[in-house]
XYZ file of C-alpha atoms in Angstrom:
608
model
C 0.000 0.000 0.000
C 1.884 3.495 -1.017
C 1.609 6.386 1.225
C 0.441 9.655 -0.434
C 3.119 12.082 -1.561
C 1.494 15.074 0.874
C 2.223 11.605 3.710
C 5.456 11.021 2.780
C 6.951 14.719 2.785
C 5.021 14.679 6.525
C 7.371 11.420 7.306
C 10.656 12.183 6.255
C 12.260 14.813 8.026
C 10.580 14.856 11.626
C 11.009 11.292 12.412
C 11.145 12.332 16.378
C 8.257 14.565 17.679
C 8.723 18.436 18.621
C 7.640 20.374 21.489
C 6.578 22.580 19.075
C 3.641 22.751 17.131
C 4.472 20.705 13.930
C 4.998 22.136 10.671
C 2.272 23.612 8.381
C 2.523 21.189 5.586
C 1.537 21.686 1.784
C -1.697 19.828 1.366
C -4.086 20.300 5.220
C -6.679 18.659 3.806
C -5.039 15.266 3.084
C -3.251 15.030 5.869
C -6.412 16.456 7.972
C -8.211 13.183 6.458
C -5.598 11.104 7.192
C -5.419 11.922 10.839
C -9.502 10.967 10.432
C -8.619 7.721 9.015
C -6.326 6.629 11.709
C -8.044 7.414 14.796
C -10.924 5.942 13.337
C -9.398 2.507 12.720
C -7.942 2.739 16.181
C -10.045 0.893 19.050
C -11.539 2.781 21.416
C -10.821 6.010 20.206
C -12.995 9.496 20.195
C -13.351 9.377 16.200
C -14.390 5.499 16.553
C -16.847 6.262 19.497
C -18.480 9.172 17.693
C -19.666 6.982 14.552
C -20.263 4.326 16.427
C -23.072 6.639 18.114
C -23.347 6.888 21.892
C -23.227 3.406 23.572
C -26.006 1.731 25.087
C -25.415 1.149 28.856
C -21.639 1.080 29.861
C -19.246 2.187 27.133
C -16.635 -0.804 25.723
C -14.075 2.220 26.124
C -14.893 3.149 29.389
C -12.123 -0.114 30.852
C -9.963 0.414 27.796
C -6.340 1.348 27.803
C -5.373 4.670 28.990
C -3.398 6.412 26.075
C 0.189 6.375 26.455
C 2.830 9.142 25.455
C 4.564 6.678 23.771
C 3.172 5.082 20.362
C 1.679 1.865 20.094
C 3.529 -1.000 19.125
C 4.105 -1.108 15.251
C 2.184 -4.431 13.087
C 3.652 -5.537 10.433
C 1.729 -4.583 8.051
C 2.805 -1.150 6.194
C -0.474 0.587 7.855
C 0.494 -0.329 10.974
C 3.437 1.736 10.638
C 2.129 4.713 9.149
C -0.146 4.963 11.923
C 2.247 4.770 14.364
C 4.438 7.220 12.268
C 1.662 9.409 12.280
C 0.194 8.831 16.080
C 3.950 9.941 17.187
C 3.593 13.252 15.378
C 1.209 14.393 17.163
C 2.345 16.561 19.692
C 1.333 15.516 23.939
C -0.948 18.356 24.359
C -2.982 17.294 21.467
C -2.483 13.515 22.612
C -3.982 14.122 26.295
C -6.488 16.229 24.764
C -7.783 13.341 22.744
C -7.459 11.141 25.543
C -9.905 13.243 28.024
C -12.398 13.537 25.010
C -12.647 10.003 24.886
C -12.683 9.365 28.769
C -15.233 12.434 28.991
C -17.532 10.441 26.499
C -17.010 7.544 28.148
C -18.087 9.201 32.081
C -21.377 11.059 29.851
C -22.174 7.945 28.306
C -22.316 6.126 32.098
C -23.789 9.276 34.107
C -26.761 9.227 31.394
C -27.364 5.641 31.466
C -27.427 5.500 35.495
C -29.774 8.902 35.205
C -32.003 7.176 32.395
C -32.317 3.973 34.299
C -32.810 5.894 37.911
C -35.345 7.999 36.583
C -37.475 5.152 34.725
C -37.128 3.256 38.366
C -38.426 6.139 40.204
C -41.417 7.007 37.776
C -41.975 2.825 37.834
C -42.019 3.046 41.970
C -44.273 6.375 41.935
C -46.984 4.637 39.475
C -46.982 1.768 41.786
C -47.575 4.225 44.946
C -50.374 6.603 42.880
C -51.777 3.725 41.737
C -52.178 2.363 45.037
C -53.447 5.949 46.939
C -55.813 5.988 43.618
C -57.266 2.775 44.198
C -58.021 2.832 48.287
C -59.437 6.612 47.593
C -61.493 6.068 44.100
C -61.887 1.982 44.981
C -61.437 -0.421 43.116
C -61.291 0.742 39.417
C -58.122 -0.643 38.240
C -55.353 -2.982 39.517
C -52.054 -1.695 40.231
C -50.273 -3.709 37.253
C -53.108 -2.947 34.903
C -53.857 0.169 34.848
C -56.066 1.705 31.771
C -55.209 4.380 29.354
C -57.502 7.284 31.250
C -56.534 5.967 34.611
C -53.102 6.854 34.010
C -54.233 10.427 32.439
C -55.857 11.391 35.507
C -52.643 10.343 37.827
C -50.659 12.146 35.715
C -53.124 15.211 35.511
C -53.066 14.683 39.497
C -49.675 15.046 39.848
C -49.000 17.840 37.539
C -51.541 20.028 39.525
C -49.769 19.242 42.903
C -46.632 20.326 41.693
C -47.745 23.175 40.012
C -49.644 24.517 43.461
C -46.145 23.717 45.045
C -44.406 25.994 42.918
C -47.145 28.884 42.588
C -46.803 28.596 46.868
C -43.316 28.816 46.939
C -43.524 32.125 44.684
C -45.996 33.524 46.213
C -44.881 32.856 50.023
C -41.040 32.094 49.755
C -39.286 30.346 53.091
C -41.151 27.996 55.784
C -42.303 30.679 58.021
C -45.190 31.562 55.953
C -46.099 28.452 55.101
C -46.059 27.459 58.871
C -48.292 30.790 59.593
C -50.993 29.844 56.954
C -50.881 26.271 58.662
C -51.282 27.899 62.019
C -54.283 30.107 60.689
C -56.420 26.337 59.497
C -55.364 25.052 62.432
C -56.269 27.331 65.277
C -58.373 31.023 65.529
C -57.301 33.713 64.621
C -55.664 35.747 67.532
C -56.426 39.151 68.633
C -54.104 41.063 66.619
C -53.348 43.822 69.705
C -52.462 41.204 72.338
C -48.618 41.281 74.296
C -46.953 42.441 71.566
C -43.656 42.756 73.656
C -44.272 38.643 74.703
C -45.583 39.439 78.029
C -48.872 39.035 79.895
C -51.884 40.563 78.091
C -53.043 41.798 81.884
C -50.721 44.048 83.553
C -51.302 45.558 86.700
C -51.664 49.644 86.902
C -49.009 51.568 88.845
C -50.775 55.207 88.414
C -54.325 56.262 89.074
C -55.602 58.321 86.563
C -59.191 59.326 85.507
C -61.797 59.317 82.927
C -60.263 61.774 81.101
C -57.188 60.674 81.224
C -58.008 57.538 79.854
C -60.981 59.275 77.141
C -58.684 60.452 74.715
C -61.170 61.582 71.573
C -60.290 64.610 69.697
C -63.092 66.223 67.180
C -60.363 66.474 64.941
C -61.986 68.803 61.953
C -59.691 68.211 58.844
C -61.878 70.512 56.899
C -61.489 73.525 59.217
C -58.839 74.864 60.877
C -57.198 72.481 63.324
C -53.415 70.829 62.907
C -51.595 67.678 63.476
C -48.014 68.709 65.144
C -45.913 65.563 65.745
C -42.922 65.872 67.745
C -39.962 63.475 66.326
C -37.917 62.542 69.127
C -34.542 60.411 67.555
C -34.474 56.917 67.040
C -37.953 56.028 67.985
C -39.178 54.864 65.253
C -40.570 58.190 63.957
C -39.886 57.934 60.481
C -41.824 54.804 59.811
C -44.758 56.535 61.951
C -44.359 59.492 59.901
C -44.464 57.991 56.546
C -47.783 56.283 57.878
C -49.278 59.196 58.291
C -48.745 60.600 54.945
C -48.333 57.161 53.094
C -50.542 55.235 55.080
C -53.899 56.532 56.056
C -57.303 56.761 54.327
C -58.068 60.357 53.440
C -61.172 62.269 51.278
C -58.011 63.664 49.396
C -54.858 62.108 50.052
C -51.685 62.664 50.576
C -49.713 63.711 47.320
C -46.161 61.964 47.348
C -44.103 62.091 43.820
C -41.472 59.143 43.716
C -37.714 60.600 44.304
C -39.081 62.926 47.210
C -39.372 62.973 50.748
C -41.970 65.523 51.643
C -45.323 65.105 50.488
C -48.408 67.544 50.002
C -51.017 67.060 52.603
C -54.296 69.549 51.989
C -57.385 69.844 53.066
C -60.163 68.777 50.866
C -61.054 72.051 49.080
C -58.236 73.964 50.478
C -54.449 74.726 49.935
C -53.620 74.158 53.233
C -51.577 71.310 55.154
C -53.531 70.048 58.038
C -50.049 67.971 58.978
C -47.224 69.491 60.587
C -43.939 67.119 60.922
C -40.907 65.768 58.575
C -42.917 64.723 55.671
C -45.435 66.911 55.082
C -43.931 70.511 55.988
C -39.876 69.545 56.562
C -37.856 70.617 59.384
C -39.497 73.996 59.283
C -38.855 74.510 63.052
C -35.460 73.204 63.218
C -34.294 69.722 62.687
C -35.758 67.256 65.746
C -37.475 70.529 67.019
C -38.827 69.536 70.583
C -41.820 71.076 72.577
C -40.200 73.945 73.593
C -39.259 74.848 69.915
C -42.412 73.538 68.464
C -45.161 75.423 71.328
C -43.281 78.507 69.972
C -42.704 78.300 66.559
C -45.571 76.649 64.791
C -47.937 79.042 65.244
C -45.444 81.474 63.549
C -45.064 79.339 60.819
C -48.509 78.144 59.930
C -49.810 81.884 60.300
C -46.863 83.826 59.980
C -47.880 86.089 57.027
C -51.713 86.316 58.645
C -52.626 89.635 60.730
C -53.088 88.607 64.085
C -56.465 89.831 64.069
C -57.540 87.277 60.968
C -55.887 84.440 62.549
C -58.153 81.863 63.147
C -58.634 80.052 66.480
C -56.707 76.607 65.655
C -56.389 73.451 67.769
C -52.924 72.497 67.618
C -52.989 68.557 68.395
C -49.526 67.536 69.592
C -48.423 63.535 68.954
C -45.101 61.956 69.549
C -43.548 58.427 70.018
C -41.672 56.801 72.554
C -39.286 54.176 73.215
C -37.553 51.969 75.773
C -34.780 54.204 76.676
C -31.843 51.455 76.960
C -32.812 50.374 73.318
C -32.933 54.151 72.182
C -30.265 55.156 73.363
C -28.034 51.843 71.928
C -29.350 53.076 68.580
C -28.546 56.564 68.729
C -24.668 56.047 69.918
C -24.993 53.111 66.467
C -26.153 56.170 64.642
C -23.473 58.545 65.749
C -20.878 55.743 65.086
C -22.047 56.218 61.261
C -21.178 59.681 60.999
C -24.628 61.343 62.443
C -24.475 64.644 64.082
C -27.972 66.444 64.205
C -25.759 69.873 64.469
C -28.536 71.420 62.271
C -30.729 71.524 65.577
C -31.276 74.620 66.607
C -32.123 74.002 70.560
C -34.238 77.564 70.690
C -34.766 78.320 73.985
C -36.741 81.626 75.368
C -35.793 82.957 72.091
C -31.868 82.435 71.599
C -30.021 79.177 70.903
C -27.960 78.038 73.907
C -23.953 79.407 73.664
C -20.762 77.293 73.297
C -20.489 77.204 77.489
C -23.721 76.250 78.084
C -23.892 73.265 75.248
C -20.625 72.139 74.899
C -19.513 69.679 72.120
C -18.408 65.921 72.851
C -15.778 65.769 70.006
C -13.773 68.082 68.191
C -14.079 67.062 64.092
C -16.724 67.263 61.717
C -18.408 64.086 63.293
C -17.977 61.456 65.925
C -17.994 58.425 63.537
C -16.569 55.390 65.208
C -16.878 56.189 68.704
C -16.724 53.429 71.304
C -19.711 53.222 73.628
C -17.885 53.938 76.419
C -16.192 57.129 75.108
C -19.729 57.684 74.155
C -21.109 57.176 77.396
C -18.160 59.292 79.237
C -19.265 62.571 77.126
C -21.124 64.865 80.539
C -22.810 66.898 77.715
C -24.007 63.965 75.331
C -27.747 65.111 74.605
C -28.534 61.366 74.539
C -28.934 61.251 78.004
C -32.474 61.744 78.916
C -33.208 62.863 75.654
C -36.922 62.242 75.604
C -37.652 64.006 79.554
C -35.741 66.706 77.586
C -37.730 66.877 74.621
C -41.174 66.426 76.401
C -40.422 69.072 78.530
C -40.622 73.215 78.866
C -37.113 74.619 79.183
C -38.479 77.343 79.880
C -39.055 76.294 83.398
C -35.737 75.680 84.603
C -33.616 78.498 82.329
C -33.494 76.886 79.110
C -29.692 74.955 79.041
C -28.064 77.292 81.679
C -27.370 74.536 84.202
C -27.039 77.710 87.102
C -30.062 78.731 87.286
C -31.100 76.020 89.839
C -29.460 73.147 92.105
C -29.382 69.637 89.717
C -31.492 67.652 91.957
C -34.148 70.250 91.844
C -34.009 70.747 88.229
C -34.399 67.016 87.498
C -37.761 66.875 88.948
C -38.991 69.880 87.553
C -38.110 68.401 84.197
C -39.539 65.309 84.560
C -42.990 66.740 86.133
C -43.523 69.038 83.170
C -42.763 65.927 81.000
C -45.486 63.944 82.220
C -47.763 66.491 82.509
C -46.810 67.735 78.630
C -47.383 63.849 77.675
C -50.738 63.259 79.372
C -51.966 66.274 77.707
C -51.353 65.605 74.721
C -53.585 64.083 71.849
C -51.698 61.423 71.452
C -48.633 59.071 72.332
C -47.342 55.999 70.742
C -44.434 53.302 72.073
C -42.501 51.486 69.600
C -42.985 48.297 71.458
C -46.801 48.283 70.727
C -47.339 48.919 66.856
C -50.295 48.011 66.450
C -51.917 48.751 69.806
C -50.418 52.635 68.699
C -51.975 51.800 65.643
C -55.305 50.970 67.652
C -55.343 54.443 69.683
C -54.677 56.666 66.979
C -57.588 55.627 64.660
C -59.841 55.573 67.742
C -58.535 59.188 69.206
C -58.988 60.899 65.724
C -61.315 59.353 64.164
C -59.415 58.275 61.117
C -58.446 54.711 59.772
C -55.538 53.230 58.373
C -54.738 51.542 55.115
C -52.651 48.647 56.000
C -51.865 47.363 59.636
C -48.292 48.199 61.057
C -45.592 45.948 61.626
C -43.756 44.907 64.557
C -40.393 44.596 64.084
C -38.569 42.985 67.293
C -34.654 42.789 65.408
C -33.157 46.317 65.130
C -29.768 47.790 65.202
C -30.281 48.062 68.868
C -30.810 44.707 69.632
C -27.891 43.224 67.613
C -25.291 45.182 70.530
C -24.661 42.572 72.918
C -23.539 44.502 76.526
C -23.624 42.868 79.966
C -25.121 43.356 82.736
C -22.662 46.522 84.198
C -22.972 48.440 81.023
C -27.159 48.107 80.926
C -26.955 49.466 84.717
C -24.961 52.470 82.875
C -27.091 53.037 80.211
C -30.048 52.966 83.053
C -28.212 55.393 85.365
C -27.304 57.688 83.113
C -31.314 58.056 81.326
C -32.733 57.768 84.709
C -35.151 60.213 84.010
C -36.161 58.791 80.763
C -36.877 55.342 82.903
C -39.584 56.758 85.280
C -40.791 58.692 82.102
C -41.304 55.200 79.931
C -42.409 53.545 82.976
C -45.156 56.268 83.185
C -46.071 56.448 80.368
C -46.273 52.620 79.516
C -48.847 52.281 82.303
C -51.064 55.501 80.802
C -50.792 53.927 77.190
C -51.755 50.275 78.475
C -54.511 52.116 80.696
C -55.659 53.825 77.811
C -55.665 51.103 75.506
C -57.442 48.298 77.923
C -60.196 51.457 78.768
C -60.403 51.888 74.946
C -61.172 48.237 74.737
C -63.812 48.063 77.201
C -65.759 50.918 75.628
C -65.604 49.409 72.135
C -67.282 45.929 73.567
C -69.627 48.018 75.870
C -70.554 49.641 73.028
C -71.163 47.007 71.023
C -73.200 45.212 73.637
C -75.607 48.169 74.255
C -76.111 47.859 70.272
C -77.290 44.462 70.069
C -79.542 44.564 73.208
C -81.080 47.255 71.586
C -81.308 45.990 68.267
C -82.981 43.110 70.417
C -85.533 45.133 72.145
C -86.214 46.653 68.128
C -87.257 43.058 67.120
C -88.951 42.442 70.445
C -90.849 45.259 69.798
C -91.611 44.604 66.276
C -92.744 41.393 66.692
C -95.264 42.179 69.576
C -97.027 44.740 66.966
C -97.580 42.410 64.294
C -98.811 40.045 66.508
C -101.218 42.435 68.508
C -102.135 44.070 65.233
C -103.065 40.671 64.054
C -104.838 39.779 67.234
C -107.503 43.259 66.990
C -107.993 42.762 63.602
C -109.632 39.073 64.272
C -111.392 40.594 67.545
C -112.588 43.888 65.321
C -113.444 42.748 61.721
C -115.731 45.336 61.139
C -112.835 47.892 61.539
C -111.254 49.492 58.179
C -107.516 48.346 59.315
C -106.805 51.323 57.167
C -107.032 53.897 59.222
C -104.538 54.824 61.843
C -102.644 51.460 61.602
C -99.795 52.915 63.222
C -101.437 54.067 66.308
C -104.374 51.341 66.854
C -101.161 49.179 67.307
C -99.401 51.279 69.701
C -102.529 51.104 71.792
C -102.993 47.446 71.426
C -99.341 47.331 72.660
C -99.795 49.858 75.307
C -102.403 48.015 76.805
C -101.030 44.366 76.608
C -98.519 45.677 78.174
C -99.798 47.108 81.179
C -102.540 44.417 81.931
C -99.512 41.965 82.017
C -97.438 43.888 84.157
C -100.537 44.869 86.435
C -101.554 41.119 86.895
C -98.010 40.001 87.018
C -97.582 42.773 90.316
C -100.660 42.084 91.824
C -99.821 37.950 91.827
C -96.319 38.580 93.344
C -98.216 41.209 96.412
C -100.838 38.500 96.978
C -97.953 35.780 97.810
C -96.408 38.338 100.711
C -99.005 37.824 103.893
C -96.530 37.649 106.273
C -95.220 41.526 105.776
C -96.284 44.143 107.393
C -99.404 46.387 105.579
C -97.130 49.680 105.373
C -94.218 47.911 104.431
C -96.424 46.074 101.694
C -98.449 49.465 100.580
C -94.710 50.732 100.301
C -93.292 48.084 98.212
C -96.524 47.965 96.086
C -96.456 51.926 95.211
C -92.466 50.921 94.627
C -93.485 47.992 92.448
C -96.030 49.935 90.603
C -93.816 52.752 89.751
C -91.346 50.289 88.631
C -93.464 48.802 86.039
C -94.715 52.182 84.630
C -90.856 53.399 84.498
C -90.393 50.204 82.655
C -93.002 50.234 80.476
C -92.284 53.896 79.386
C -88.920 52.833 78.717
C -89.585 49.629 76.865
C -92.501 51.847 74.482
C -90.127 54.050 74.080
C -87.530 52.413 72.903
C -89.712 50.937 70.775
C -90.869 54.052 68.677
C -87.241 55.270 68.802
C -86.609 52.204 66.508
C -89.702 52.699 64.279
């Protein structure tokens, strides 16, 4: 057999193999299609595999002989050789790469057959399993071997559904808490959605006495006239989300305008060009940033009416709200807010009409911010506003000289600060605690008269509660906002108070509704029937005329012959009293009855 001339040229010189790539030589395509021709007639190779198609099970090449660097022993025949000749020419790079083509076939070949004959195994098991479920729920339609045509369509149509109401549930409600909460909600009642939000008993037991009006807390809040919403922001107590609810979040005649991009939003009244919201979202900072109620008592009136004559001001209500919040959790929240770079120096602190001076506020650190302060630095700082911030807030400066600490001994100052605190609080329209979302949630609808959208949410992991501290450092933290303590303390026992006397009304309330709506049908019922009664008795009578008040007459006097026979059987059972003590509980008994009367036919044409 003679070699081609294009074979020949490629076998004479390079006898030994390069590192190199080989030689480009004068005719590719021959020697391209000889290269073809000998893997191909080589055993096991990836050119033999490939036209031999994929192999059915375990690949014959899977076992074979690993390819060696050297060439394979030469046969006697002239082919032999020229395969070898050729096989050696081949550089190693392009002889390992052949080799892991054929031993990646070989590895796809098995993987697929293992895959093909797991999967027809499964699907074999899960007919016999459907087909049993099918036949103990749908009885005895078809055996478990032989199974019909439509039998088999409805498994399959069975199975398809389940999986796709797996998948639309796993969109719709991602994770296993969800799924775990709708369980929960077949399983069991739905729970009163204001109970122990904090994890602790529903019934607490009151510290304070307060009184009616404490507790009453219902403002005639007119959004169509002239009164105003003022909410006090006090830092890091969750008054941003509560201010975004109340522009965002709350079902209005006319809305709340809020473009995307921006923080403020337009809050008029219906008909009007005028906000009846004053805080963060709806009119800014206009006050001051964090303004607090010695700023705000001050200044808003200015603001809203500023450019008014005093004379054609009108007579607003000014309805002040704020939020509070544990004070050990506050104030690990604002020291992880200051160790980001916040500052708040854009507070203004008026006070009697001046901002305080350099002496009597001094500053804590000496840059542009105090980013990356440690707590304890933080906690070392004498003139760190974060102490008792929200006594300070809720308070009148006024009282005790503004921020000149001089004025008056510490001791005595303290009190007087947290007096006017409480009082400011109680007196106002409205307090929240970030503890109790929805139970704030709750009070606010029921004090002004307005509803929410969507309920709030709860949220138990915050910044706050990720700082772990011991025992020492939380007695710190306590010391140093002792005033802000007795203030919470207070004013978690008026906002529980509040809420349980809230609570009691509503059911009252509700009560009082049905027995009345009770007495209606009592009442109703006792006219038809006496109506029907006289008109069998009185045939002759045109039930025409006066309908209305031949009944109330029949009723009338059903009414008081039953009561009058009923009174006079109970006096004729009571021979053993005396005759003025009897004459005296009979003129008792018969004004009773007439009281009762009056008020049961009364009640009666109230309803009709």
């Amino acid at each position: 057999m003679a070699l081609p001339a294009c074979a020949a040229r490629a076998l004479g010189p390079p006898l030994q193999p390069e590192r190199r790539a080989p030689a480009r030589t004068t005719c590719p395509r021959r020697h391209s299609r000889v290269e073809a021709e000998l893997a191909a007639s080589r055993p096991g190779s990836v050119a033999a595999s490939v036209l031999a198609g994929p192999p059915r099970g375990v690949s014959r090449g899977f076992n074979s002989q690993p390819l060696l660097d050297e060439p394979p022993k030469a046969s006697s025949s002239l082919a032999g050789a020229a395969r070898t000749s050729l096989f050696a020419l081949l550089p190693r790079s392009r002889r390992r790469r052949m080799h892991d083509l054929r031993r990646r076939w070989d590895l796809g070949s098995l993987c697929r057959a293992l895959l093909t004959r797991g999967l027809a195994a499964l699907g074999h098991s899960l007919k016999h399993v459907l087909g049993a479920i099918f036949s103990k729920i749908f009885g005895p339609l078809a055996s478990v071997g032989n199974m019909d045509e439509k039998s088999n369509k409805l498994l399959l149509a069975l199975v398809m559904l389940f999986l796709f109401a797996v998948i639309v549930l796993q969109y719709v409600c991602p994770g296993t808490e969800c799924q775990l909460l709708r369980l929960q909600a077949f399983s069991s009642p739905m729970p009163d959605p204001y109970r122990s939000e904090d994890e602790s008993s529903a019934r607490f037991v009151p510290r304070y006495n307060f009184s009616r009006g404490d507790l009453l807390r219902k403002v005639d809040f007119d959004i169509k006239g002239d009164d105003l919403i003022v909410f006090l922001h006090i830092q890091k107590t969750g008054g941003t989300t509560f201010g975004r609810h109340l522009v965002r979040n709350i079902q209005l005649e006319q809305p709340c305008e809020c473009r995307v991009g921006q923080k403020k939003c337009t809050c008029h009244r219906p008909g009007k060009r005028e906000t009846w919201l004053f805080s963060r979202f709806s009119t800014g900072w206009s006050c001051g940033l964090h303004a607090d109620w010695t700023e705000l008592t001050s200044c808003v009136p200015a603001v809203v009416d500023g450019k008014r004559d005093a004379r054609l001001r009108p007579s607003r209500n000014f309805h002040y709200i704020t939020i509070l919040r544990d004070p050990v959790s506050r104030y690990l929240s604002e020291w992880r807010h200051v160790q980001r770079g916040a500052t708040w120096k854009a507070s203004l602190h008026v006070c009697d009409g001046r901002p305080p001076t350099s002496e009597e506020l001094p500053s804590c650190y000496t840059g542009d911010d105090w980013s990356g302060c440690p707590l304890k630095e933080f906690m070392d700082c004498p003139y760190n506003l974060a102490n008792n911030r929200q006594v300070r807030m809720l308070s009148d400066l006024t009282l005790v000289g503004c921020y000149n600490l001089s004025v008056m001994p510490e001791k005595q100052r303290n009190k007087v600060l947290l007096e006017s605190a409480k009082s400011n609080l109680k007196h106002m329209a409205f307090f929240g605690l970030t503890e109790f979302q929805r139970k704030t949630q709750y009070l606010f609808e029921k004090t002004f008269n307005m509803n929410f959208i969507s309920p709030f949410t709860q949220y138990n992991t915050t910044r706050a509660s990720s700082v772990e501290i011991n025992e020492e450092i939380q007695k710190r933290i306590e010391g140093l906002n002792f005033l802000d303590m007795e203030l919470y303390s207070y004013a978690k026992d008026l906002f529980l108070q509040r809420y349980q006397f809230m609570r009691q009304k509503e059911h009252q309330e509700a009560r009082q509704k049905r027995q009345e709506q009770r007495k209606f049908l009592k009442g109703r019922f006792l006219q038809t029937h006496f109506q029907s009664q006289g008109q069998s008795q009185n045939p002759s009578q045109n039930p025409s005329q006066n309908p209305n008040l031949n009944a109330n007459q029949n009723v009338t006097q059903n009414l008081i012959q039953n009561l009058t026979q009923n009174s006079s059987q109970n006096s004729s059972h009571k021979e053993n009293r005396e005759s003025q003590k009897q004459s005296a509980g009979q003129e008792q008994s018969d004004g009773n009855t007439s009281n009762g009367t009056n008020d049961y036919i009364g009640s009666v044409e109230k309803w009709r």
